[in-house]
Amino acid sequence: MTTTTIAGHEVEVTDEGFLARPDDWSEDLAPELAALIGLRLDDEHWRLIRFLREDYAVQGETATLRRVSTQTGTPVKQLFALFPGKPAKKMAYVSGLPKPKGCV
Amino acid sequence: MSGTRKHLLVLGAGTAGTMVVNKLRKRLPADGWGITVVDRDDVHDYQPGYLFIPFGLTTPEQVRRTRRPLIHDGVDVVLGAVERVDTEAHEVHLEDGRVLPWDQLVIATGTSPRPEETEGTLGPQWHREVGEFYTYEGAIALHDQLDTFAGGRLVVHITELPIKCPVAPLEFTFLADDWLRRRGLRERTELVFVTPLDGAFTKPVASRTLGSLLEEKGITVEPDFLVERIDQERKVLVSYDEREVAYDQLVTVPLNKGADFVAASGLGDELGYVPVDKHTFLATGHDDVFALGDASNIPTSKAGSVAHFSVEVFVENFLEHVAGRPMTHSFDGHANCFVESGHGKALLLDFNYDTEPLTGTFPLPRVGPLRLLGESRANHLGKLAFRHVYWNALLPGRPLGLPAEMSMAGKNPA
Ligand SMILES: Cc1cc2nc3c(=O)[nH]c(=O)nc-3n(C[C@H](O)[C@H](O)[C@H](O)COP(=O)(O)OP(=O)(O)OC[C@H]3O[C@@H](n4cnc5c(N)ncnc54)[C@H](O)[C@@H]3O)c2cc1C
């Protein structure tokens, strides 16, 4: 774990760069995190990020790709278009949530 | 039902369901509790044996038995497919119209492969060039198919996680490597392992160990690959981000999902698993419905070993629960899996909710005889011997002497 400054906030991040404490996240952090992985957020991204935050608050763990897809009605293909390559990880990263466990 | 006699209804007579009814029949008074178990058919398979069938290392007959003799006297066995659970009315409806009442319900209907969920899987080459070993029929068909294999690209593929026995696809790959060498086909075969994960396994430490084994054996890994469809005509797997992996022989592990009635009864998550308290298996929002084994959403491996350790904890808790006391036992997520690595060797993984797979020895500190997270012949023999233990000790509910709770003795955090 290391400490770093993003959008003027001092936050702790894991070895893989995910926020160590989801509570450190705020909406002004998301565009900065997105920029770090080459994304610009539009309304579609925001809809998904808000779902992920709310779902995490209730479930206590990061939603899987399938869960995001079924709960928000977004086809998986579109999740790949919005968060290219690794949508599950990128969504979690921008939303300040733990890396999805990928299931055991 | 007579007078005050209560009813425990268990759905599914697989690994978890059979152990639960056999153990509870000994512990619940017959005049106080009736126990009924429901399954759609009368064949019980030792599923870990499916892995060996394609390579001719196990025969189909060795993995299959009829269910009834495995279930103790005093337990009613009902054969029929469950269609729906009505938690309000405390009834289970079967597809043939029968209705079964219950006071306490245990859902142990496991998980199953769903090839129909991935476009192109069920084409004309299903169970031929597109093979699988997660079902009895699939494992046998794959055996016949491999017999005709003369080299080319052999691709082993995981559609999505979780799947039961998450190490089984890796084991299949290691065994295939071994099998190809023995047949003199390894030089002519490219062996490829395609996974939606970013490495060989979900847990980082095990992923590193297993990853280097793949490398040693010259197996190519295609990570972060989420399949969108299988194109049987062009013989390629196509991912959502439009990558393609070509195959001559594909061995796919389809999407795994819980039983359809779970979702239809409003008891399931997006994959049809029952959300439960991960320490007690009580279904979220209920105090008379439990889910055990692969049917639940607990965050550990879907494995027979987990079902076994879970049942030990569950039985003690259930007796407290029906006596109106709080449940005082807590499941820690303990899993232990043998991983066949080919050439008569296997590794052993041991982990729980909080701990990564550990190195060391099992079950005795320093002495073993089983080595954790390292290859050994004893591990392989342990895995092979387990079929006997399963039929003769595990299912009847005899004590195995393995503690349900994970022990750190003799283990070194990796
Ligand atoms: C290839 C392979 C290799 C494996 N290797 C290992 C291993 O090495 N070690 C290990 O620990 N585990 C291994 N497993 C996993 C292990 O077999 C399962 O985790 C275990 O069987 C789970 O037990 P269960 O009781 O939850 O489900 P199951 O044993 O699958 O039982 C579920 C039962 O429910 C019944 N059912 C389902 N739906 C309905 C319905 N609608 N109506 C009525 N009945 C229904 C089914 O007929 C079945 O009998 C392996 C599995 C596979 C496929």
Tab-separated table of N, CA and C in Angstrom, chain B residues 80-141:
chain	number	residue	atom	x	y	z
B	80	GLY	N	-38.268	-36.562	-8.278
B	80	GLY	CA	-39.070	-35.613	-9.046
B	80	GLY	C	-38.331	-34.295	-9.121
B	81	ALA	N	-38.548	-33.544	-10.190
B	81	ALA	CA	-37.844	-32.271	-10.356
B	81	ALA	C	-38.589	-31.148	-9.643
B	82	VAL	N	-37.844	-30.334	-8.914
B	82	VAL	CA	-38.450	-29.195	-8.224
B	82	VAL	C	-38.748	-28.101	-9.237
B	83	GLU	N	-39.961	-27.560	-9.155
B	83	GLU	CA	-40.329	-26.492	-10.076
B	83	GLU	C	-40.306	-25.145	-9.386
B	84	ARG	N	-40.713	-25.125	-8.088
B	84	ARG	CA	-40.881	-23.834	-7.425
B	84	ARG	C	-40.936	-24.022	-5.916
B	85	VAL	N	-40.392	-23.045	-5.185
B	85	VAL	CA	-40.517	-23.030	-3.729
B	85	VAL	C	-41.446	-21.880	-3.369
B	86	ASP	N	-42.428	-22.171	-2.533
B	86	ASP	CA	-43.306	-21.109	-2.044
B	86	ASP	C	-42.961	-20.895	-0.570
B	87	THR	N	-42.203	-19.841	-0.299
B	87	THR	CA	-41.717	-19.672	1.076
B	87	THR	C	-42.823	-19.180	2.006
B	88	GLU	N	-43.830	-18.509	1.438
B	88	GLU	CA	-44.956	-18.042	2.256
B	88	GLU	C	-45.782	-19.222	2.759
B	89	ALA	N	-46.145	-20.094	1.804
B	89	ALA	CA	-47.007	-21.227	2.138
B	89	ALA	C	-46.212	-22.407	2.702
B	90	HIS	N	-44.876	-22.294	2.727
B	90	HIS	CA	-44.042	-23.408	3.168
B	90	HIS	C	-44.318	-24.680	2.374
B	91	GLU	N	-44.246	-24.516	1.050
B	91	GLU	CA	-44.495	-25.656	0.165
B	91	GLU	C	-43.483	-25.665	-0.974
B	92	VAL	N	-43.172	-26.881	-1.415
B	92	VAL	CA	-42.360	-27.025	-2.622
B	92	VAL	C	-43.204	-27.716	-3.674
B	93	HIS	N	-43.230	-27.137	-4.873
B	93	HIS	CA	-44.003	-27.727	-5.964
B	93	HIS	C	-43.057	-28.464	-6.905
B	94	LEU	N	-43.429	-29.703	-7.226
B	94	LEU	CA	-42.643	-30.460	-8.190
B	94	LEU	C	-43.252	-30.307	-9.584
B	95	GLU	N	-42.422	-30.592	-10.593
B	95	GLU	CA	-42.908	-30.419	-11.971
B	95	GLU	C	-44.102	-31.318	-12.287
B	96	ASP	N	-44.195	-32.479	-11.608
B	96	ASP	CA	-45.320	-33.384	-11.886
B	96	ASP	C	-46.567	-33.028	-11.078
B	97	GLY	N	-46.562	-31.894	-10.389
B	97	GLY	CA	-47.751	-31.437	-9.695
B	97	GLY	C	-47.787	-31.776	-8.210
B	98	ARG	N	-46.898	-32.662	-7.755
B	98	ARG	CA	-46.889	-32.980	-6.331
B	98	ARG	C	-46.462	-31.763	-5.513
B	99	VAL	N	-47.002	-31.674	-4.284
B	99	VAL	CA	-46.668	-30.554	-3.414
B	99	VAL	C	-46.129	-31.111	-2.099
B	100	LEU	N	-44.972	-30.623	-1.656
B	100	LEU	CA	-44.376	-31.122	-0.421
B	100	LEU	C	-44.285	-29.994	0.609
B	101	PRO	N	-44.867	-30.221	1.796
B	101	PRO	CA	-44.814	-29.201	2.837
B	101	PRO	C	-43.506	-29.276	3.633
B	102	TRP	N	-43.117	-28.192	4.277
B	102	TRP	CA	-41.918	-28.219	5.114
B	102	TRP	C	-42.004	-27.205	6.242
B	103	ASP	N	-41.261	-27.497	7.309
B	103	ASP	CA	-41.075	-26.519	8.375
B	103	ASP	C	-39.706	-25.855	8.231
B	104	GLN	N	-38.727	-26.674	7.855
B	104	GLN	CA	-37.394	-26.131	7.572
B	104	GLN	C	-36.973	-26.669	6.207
B	105	LEU	N	-36.351	-25.797	5.411
B	105	LEU	CA	-35.984	-26.178	4.050
B	105	LEU	C	-34.485	-26.006	3.836
B	106	VAL	N	-33.870	-26.996	3.205
B	106	VAL	CA	-32.461	-26.869	2.816
B	106	VAL	C	-32.377	-27.001	1.296
B	107	ILE	N	-31.814	-25.998	0.649
B	107	ILE	CA	-31.635	-26.050	-0.806
B	107	ILE	C	-30.218	-26.529	-1.081
B	108	ALA	N	-30.102	-27.695	-1.717
B	108	ALA	CA	-28.778	-28.260	-2.004
B	108	ALA	C	-28.773	-28.799	-3.432
B	109	THR	N	-29.297	-27.979	-4.341
B	109	THR	CA	-29.452	-28.428	-5.727
B	109	THR	C	-28.260	-28.055	-6.605
B	110	GLY	N	-27.162	-27.596	-5.999
B	110	GLY	CA	-25.916	-27.461	-6.746
B	110	GLY	C	-25.934	-26.443	-7.868
B	111	THR	N	-25.025	-26.656	-8.807
B	111	THR	CA	-24.896	-25.770	-9.959
B	111	THR	C	-24.647	-26.660	-11.166
B	112	SER	N	-24.986	-26.163	-12.354
B	112	SER	CA	-24.778	-27.022	-13.522
B	112	SER	C	-24.336	-26.215	-14.728
B	113	PRO	N	-23.615	-26.866	-15.657
B	113	PRO	CA	-23.138	-26.169	-16.852
B	113	PRO	C	-24.286	-25.817	-17.793
B	114	ARG	N	-24.240	-24.623	-18.374
B	114	ARG	CA	-25.309	-24.153	-19.270
B	114	ARG	C	-24.743	-23.750	-20.626
B	115	PRO	N	-24.445	-24.748	-21.447
B	115	PRO	CA	-23.856	-24.434	-22.759
B	115	PRO	C	-24.758	-23.547	-23.607
B	116	GLU	N	-26.082	-23.602	-23.367
B	116	GLU	CA	-27.007	-22.824	-24.184
B	116	GLU	C	-26.832	-21.316	-23.989
B	117	GLU	N	-26.136	-20.918	-22.925
B	117	GLU	CA	-25.990	-19.484	-22.633
B	117	GLU	C	-24.934	-18.802	-23.505
B	118	THR	N	-24.084	-19.585	-24.144
B	118	THR	CA	-23.074	-18.969	-25.010
B	118	THR	C	-23.373	-19.327	-26.460
B	119	GLU	N	-23.592	-18.283	-27.251
B	119	GLU	CA	-23.991	-18.472	-28.638
B	119	GLU	C	-23.010	-19.397	-29.374
B	120	GLY	N	-23.574	-20.310	-30.121
B	120	GLY	CA	-22.730	-21.158	-30.970
B	120	GLY	C	-22.221	-22.431	-30.319
B	121	THR	N	-22.437	-22.561	-29.011
B	121	THR	CA	-21.878	-23.741	-28.336
B	121	THR	C	-22.614	-25.023	-28.749
B	122	LEU	N	-23.948	-24.930	-28.783
B	122	LEU	CA	-24.741	-26.136	-29.054
B	122	LEU	C	-24.945	-26.387	-30.551
B	123	GLY	N	-23.924	-26.116	-31.341
B	123	GLY	CA	-24.004	-26.381	-32.783
B	123	GLY	C	-23.756	-27.853	-33.069
B	124	PRO	N	-23.608	-28.189	-34.358
B	124	PRO	CA	-23.447	-29.595	-34.753
B	124	PRO	C	-22.207	-30.265	-34.148
B	125	GLN	N	-21.189	-29.481	-33.753
B	125	GLN	CA	-19.969	-30.075	-33.206
B	125	GLN	C	-19.989	-30.199	-31.679
B	126	TRP	N	-21.130	-29.899	-31.051
B	126	TRP	CA	-21.230	-30.047	-29.591
B	126	TRP	C	-20.967	-31.500	-29.194
B	127	HIS	N	-20.157	-31.667	-28.174
B	127	HIS	CA	-19.716	-32.988	-27.720
B	127	HIS	C	-18.855	-33.704	-28.758
B	128	ARG	N	-18.356	-32.938	-29.738
B	128	ARG	CA	-17.362	-33.479	-30.681
B	128	ARG	C	-16.156	-32.537	-30.667
B	129	GLU	N	-16.063	-31.644	-31.686
B	129	GLU	CA	-14.937	-30.696	-31.652
B	129	GLU	C	-15.085	-29.686	-30.520
B	130	VAL	N	-16.300	-29.482	-30.079
B	130	VAL	CA	-16.548	-28.638	-28.905
B	130	VAL	C	-16.943	-29.574	-27.766
B	131	GLY	N	-15.966	-29.932	-26.952
B	131	GLY	CA	-16.204	-30.918	-25.910
B	131	GLY	C	-16.308	-30.294	-24.532
B	132	GLU	N	-16.677	-31.122	-23.553
B	132	GLU	CA	-16.711	-30.662	-22.162
B	132	GLU	C	-16.611	-31.882	-21.256
B	133	PHE	N	-16.219	-31.665	-20.026
B	133	PHE	CA	-16.104	-32.812	-19.113
B	133	PHE	C	-16.802	-32.526	-17.783
B	134	TYR	N	-17.790	-31.610	-17.791
B	134	TYR	CA	-18.515	-31.283	-16.565
B	134	TYR	C	-19.795	-32.093	-16.399
B	135	THR	N	-20.102	-32.945	-17.399
B	135	THR	CA	-21.245	-33.850	-17.254
B	135	THR	C	-20.764	-35.263	-17.586
B	136	TYR	N	-21.536	-36.232	-17.140
B	136	TYR	CA	-21.242	-37.645	-17.389
B	136	TYR	C	-21.158	-37.910	-18.897
B	137	GLU	N	-22.209	-37.459	-19.619
B	137	GLU	CA	-22.265	-37.698	-21.058
B	137	GLU	C	-21.112	-36.983	-21.770
B	138	GLY	N	-20.831	-35.750	-21.310
B	138	GLY	CA	-19.775	-34.958	-21.928
B	138	GLY	C	-18.411	-35.610	-21.755
B	139	ALA	N	-18.157	-36.124	-20.560
B	139	ALA	CA	-16.850	-36.730	-20.284
B	139	ALA	C	-16.639	-37.973	-21.146
B	140	ILE	N	-17.709	-38.747	-21.324
B	140	ILE	CA	-17.612	-39.966	-22.141
B	140	ILE	C	-17.413	-39.594	-23.617
B	141	ALA	N	-18.183	-38.608	-24.078
B	141	ALA	CA	-18.055	-38.172	-25.474
B	141	ALA	C	-16.648	-37.632	-25.736
